[in-house]
CSV table of C-alpha atoms in Angstrom, one decimal:
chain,number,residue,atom,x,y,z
A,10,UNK,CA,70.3,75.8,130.2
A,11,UNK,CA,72.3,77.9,133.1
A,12,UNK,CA,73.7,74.4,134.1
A,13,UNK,CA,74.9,73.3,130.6
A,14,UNK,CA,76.2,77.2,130.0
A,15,UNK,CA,78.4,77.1,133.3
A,16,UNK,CA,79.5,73.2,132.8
A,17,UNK,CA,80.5,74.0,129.0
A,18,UNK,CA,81.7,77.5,129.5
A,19,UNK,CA,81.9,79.2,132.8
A,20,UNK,CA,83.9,76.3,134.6
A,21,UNK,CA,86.3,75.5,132.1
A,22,UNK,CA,87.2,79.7,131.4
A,23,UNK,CA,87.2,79.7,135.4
A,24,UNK,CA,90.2,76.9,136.1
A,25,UNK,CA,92.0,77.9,132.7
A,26,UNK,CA,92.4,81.7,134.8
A,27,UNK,CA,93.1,80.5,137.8
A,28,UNK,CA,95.6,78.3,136.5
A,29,UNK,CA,97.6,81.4,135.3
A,30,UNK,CA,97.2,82.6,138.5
A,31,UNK,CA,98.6,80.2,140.4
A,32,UNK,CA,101.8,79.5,137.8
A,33,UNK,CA,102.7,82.6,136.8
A,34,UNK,CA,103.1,84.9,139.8
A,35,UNK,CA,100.0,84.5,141.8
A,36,UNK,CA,98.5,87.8,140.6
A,37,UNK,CA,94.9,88.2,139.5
A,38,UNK,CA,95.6,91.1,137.3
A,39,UNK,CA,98.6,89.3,135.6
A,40,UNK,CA,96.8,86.6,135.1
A,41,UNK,CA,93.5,88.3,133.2
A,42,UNK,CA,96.0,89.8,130.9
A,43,UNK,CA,97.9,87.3,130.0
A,44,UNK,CA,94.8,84.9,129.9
A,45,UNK,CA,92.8,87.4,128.1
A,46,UNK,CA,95.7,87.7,125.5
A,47,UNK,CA,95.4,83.4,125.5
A,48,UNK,CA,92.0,84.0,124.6
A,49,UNK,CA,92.2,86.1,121.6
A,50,UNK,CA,95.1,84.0,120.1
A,51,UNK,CA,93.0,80.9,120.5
A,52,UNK,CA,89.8,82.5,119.3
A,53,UNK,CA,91.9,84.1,116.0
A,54,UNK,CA,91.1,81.3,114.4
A,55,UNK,CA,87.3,82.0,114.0
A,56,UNK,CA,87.2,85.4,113.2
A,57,UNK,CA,89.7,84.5,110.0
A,58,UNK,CA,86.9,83.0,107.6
A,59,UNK,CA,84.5,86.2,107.9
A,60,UNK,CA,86.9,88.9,108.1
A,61,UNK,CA,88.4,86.7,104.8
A,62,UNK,CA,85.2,86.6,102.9
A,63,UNK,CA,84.6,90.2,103.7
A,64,UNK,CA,87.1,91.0,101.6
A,65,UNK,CA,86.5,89.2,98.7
A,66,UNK,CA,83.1,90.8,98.7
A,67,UNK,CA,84.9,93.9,98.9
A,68,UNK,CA,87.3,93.6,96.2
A,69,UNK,CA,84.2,91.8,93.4
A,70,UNK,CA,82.1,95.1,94.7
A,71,UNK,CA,82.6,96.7,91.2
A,72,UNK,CA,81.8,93.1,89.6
A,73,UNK,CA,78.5,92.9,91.6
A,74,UNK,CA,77.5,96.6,90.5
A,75,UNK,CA,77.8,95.7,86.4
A,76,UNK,CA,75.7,92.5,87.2
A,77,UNK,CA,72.9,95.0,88.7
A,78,UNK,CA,72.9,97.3,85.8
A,79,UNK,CA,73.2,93.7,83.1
A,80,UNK,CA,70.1,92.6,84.9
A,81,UNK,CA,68.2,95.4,85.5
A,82,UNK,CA,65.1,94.6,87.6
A,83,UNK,CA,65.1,91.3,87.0
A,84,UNK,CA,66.2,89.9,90.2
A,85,UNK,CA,66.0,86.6,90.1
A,86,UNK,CA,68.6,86.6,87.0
A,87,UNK,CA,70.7,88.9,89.1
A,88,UNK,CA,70.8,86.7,92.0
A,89,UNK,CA,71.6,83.7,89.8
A,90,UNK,CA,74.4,85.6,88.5
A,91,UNK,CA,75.8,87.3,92.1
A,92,UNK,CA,75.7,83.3,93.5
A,93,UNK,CA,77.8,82.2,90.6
A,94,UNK,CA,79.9,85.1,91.3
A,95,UNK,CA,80.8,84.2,94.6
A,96,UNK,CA,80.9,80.5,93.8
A,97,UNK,CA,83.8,81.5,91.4
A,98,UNK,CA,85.4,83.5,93.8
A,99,UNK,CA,85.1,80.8,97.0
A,100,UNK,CA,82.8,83.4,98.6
A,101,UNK,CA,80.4,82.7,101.5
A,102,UNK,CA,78.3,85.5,102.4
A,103,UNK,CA,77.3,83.6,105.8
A,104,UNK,CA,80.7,82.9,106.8
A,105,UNK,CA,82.1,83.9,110.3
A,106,UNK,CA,78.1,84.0,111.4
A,107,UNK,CA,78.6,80.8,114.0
A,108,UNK,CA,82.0,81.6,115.1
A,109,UNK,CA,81.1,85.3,116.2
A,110,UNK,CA,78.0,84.4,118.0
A,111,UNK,CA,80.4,81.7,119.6
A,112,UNK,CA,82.7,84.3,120.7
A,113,UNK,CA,79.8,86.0,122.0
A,114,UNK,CA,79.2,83.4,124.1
A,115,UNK,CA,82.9,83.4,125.4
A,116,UNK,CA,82.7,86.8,126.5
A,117,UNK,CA,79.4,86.2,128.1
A,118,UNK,CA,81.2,83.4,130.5
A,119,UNK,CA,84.6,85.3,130.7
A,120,UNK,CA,82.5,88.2,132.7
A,121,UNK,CA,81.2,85.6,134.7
A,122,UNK,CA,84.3,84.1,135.4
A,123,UNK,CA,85.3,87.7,136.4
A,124,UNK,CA,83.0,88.9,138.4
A,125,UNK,CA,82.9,85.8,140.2
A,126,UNK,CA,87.2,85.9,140.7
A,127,UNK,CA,86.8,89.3,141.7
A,128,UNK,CA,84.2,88.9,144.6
A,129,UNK,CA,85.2,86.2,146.3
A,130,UNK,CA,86.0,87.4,150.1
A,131,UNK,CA,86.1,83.9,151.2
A,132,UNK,CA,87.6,81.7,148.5
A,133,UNK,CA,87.0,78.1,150.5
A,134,UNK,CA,83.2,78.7,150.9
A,135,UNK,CA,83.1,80.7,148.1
A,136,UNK,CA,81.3,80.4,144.6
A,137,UNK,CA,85.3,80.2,142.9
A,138,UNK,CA,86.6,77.2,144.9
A,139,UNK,CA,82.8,75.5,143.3
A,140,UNK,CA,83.9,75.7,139.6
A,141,UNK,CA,87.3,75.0,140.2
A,142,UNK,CA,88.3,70.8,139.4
A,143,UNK,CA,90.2,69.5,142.2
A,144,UNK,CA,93.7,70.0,141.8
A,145,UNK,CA,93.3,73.6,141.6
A,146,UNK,CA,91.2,73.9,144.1
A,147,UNK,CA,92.1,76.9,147.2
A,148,UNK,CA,92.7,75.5,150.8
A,149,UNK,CA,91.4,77.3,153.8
A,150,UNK,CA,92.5,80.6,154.4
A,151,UNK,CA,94.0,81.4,151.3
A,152,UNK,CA,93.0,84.5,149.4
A,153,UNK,CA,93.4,85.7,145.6
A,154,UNK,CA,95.9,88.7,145.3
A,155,UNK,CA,93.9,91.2,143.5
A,156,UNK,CA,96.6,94.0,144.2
A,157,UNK,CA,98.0,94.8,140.7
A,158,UNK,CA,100.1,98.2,140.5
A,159,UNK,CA,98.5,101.2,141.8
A,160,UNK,CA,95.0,99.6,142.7
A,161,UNK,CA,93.3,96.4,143.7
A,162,UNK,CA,90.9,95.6,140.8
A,163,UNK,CA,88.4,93.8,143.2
A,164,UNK,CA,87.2,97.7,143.9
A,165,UNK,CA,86.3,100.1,140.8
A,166,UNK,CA,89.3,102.2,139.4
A,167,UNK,CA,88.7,105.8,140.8
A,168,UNK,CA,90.8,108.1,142.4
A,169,UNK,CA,89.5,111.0,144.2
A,170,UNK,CA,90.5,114.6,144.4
A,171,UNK,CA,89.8,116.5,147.8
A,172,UNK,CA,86.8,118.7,148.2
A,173,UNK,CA,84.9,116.8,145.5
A,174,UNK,CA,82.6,114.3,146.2
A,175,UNK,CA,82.6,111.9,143.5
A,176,UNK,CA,85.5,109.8,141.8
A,177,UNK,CA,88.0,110.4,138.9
A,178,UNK,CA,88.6,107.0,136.0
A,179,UNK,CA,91.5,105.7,136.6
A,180,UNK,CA,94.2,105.0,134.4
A,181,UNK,CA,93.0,101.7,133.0
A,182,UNK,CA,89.3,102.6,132.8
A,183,UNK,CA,90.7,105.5,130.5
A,184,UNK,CA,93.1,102.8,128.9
A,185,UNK,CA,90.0,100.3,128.7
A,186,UNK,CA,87.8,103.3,126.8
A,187,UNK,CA,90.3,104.5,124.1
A,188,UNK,CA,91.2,100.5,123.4
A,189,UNK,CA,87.1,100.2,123.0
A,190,UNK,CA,87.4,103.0,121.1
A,191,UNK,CA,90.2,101.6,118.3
A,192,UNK,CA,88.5,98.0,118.5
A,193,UNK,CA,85.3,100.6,117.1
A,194,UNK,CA,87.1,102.2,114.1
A,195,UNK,CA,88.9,99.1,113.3
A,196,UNK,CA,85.3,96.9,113.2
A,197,UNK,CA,83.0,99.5,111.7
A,198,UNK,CA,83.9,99.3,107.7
A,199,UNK,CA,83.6,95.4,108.4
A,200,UNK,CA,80.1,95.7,110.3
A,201,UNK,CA,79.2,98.3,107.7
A,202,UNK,CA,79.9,96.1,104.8
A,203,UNK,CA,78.0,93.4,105.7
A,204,UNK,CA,74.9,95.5,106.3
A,205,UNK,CA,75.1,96.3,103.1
A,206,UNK,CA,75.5,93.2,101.8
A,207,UNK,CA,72.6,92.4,104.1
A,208,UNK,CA,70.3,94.7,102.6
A,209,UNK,CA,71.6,93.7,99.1
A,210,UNK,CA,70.4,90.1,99.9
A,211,UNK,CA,67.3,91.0,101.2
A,212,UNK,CA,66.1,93.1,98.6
A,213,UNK,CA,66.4,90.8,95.8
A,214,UNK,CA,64.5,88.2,97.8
């Protein structure tokens, strides 16, 4: 499975980075944000259908709560009635399911491909030069440039003040939390709405 998961994933996410490294400036960090950014437009795609359907099932809320009182406790009628709904309204409750777990699995093998770029010493003999196909392959003695601004991002983002023993974040770990932070608030009414349509589902099993 580890074989298949690298072959399909790992390798492919590996030589797609380090392609953007070596065409466009030889920088590691330049090269995870503008890959990164490659990522998300290409992965777009699959977040559309569920973030679609979740708003239809937003906007037909009020429609769903008459069919509840029309029907009482008879929930068998009720579900007849909410799967016509959506069927009228092109609705798929499952939708965006496969394509989130597969994005899962993206970012799975993107921190792989990472940590693996960003602990290589010795490229040549390294795990990196393994993964990569041969044209993009690293000769001996060359070594990735992981210098990127202020820091080199092979080594954690700290800075240290004098007289205290332990580090500071950096700038881009603080950047890194208050993007987490937005990517949060902006996912939550989504992730909260389809709980509820979860629990909806499940209760008039």
């Amino acid at each position: 499975m580890g074989n298949i998961f690298t072959t399909i994933l790992v390798q492919p996410l590996t030589n797609g980075l380090i392609l953007f490294y070596k065409y466009l400036g030889q920088n590691l960090g330049v090269a995870i944000i503008l890959f990164s950014i490659f990522l998300i437009f290409v992965l777009r795609p699959l977040t559309k259908p569920y973030l679609e359907s979740m708003k239809k099932i937003k906007d037909i809320g009020p429609q769903v709560e008459k069919l509840k009182k029309k029907f009482g406790s008879d929930k068998l009628k009720f579900s007849q009635a909410q799967a016509e709904l959506y069927k009228q309204n092109k609705i798929n409750p499952t939708a965006g399911c496969l394509p989130y777990i597969l994005q899962f699995l993206v970012l799975i093998a993107l921190f792989q491909v990472f940590t693996v770029a960003l602990s290589e010493q010795e490229i040549t003999s390294g795990k990196l030069n393994q993964l990569l196909y041969a044209p993009l392959k690293f000769s001996d003695g060359q070594a990735l440039n992981t210098k990127f601004i202020y820091m080199n991002i092979s080594k954690p983002d700290t800075f240290n003040i004098p007289g205290i023993s332990f580090g500071f974040p950096g700038l881009f770990l603080i950047l890194a939390t208050f993007a987490q932070f937005l990517s949060v608030k902006i996912t939550t009414p989504y992730i909260k709405a389809e709980e509820k349509i979860a629990k909806k589902t499940k209760g008039n099993l």
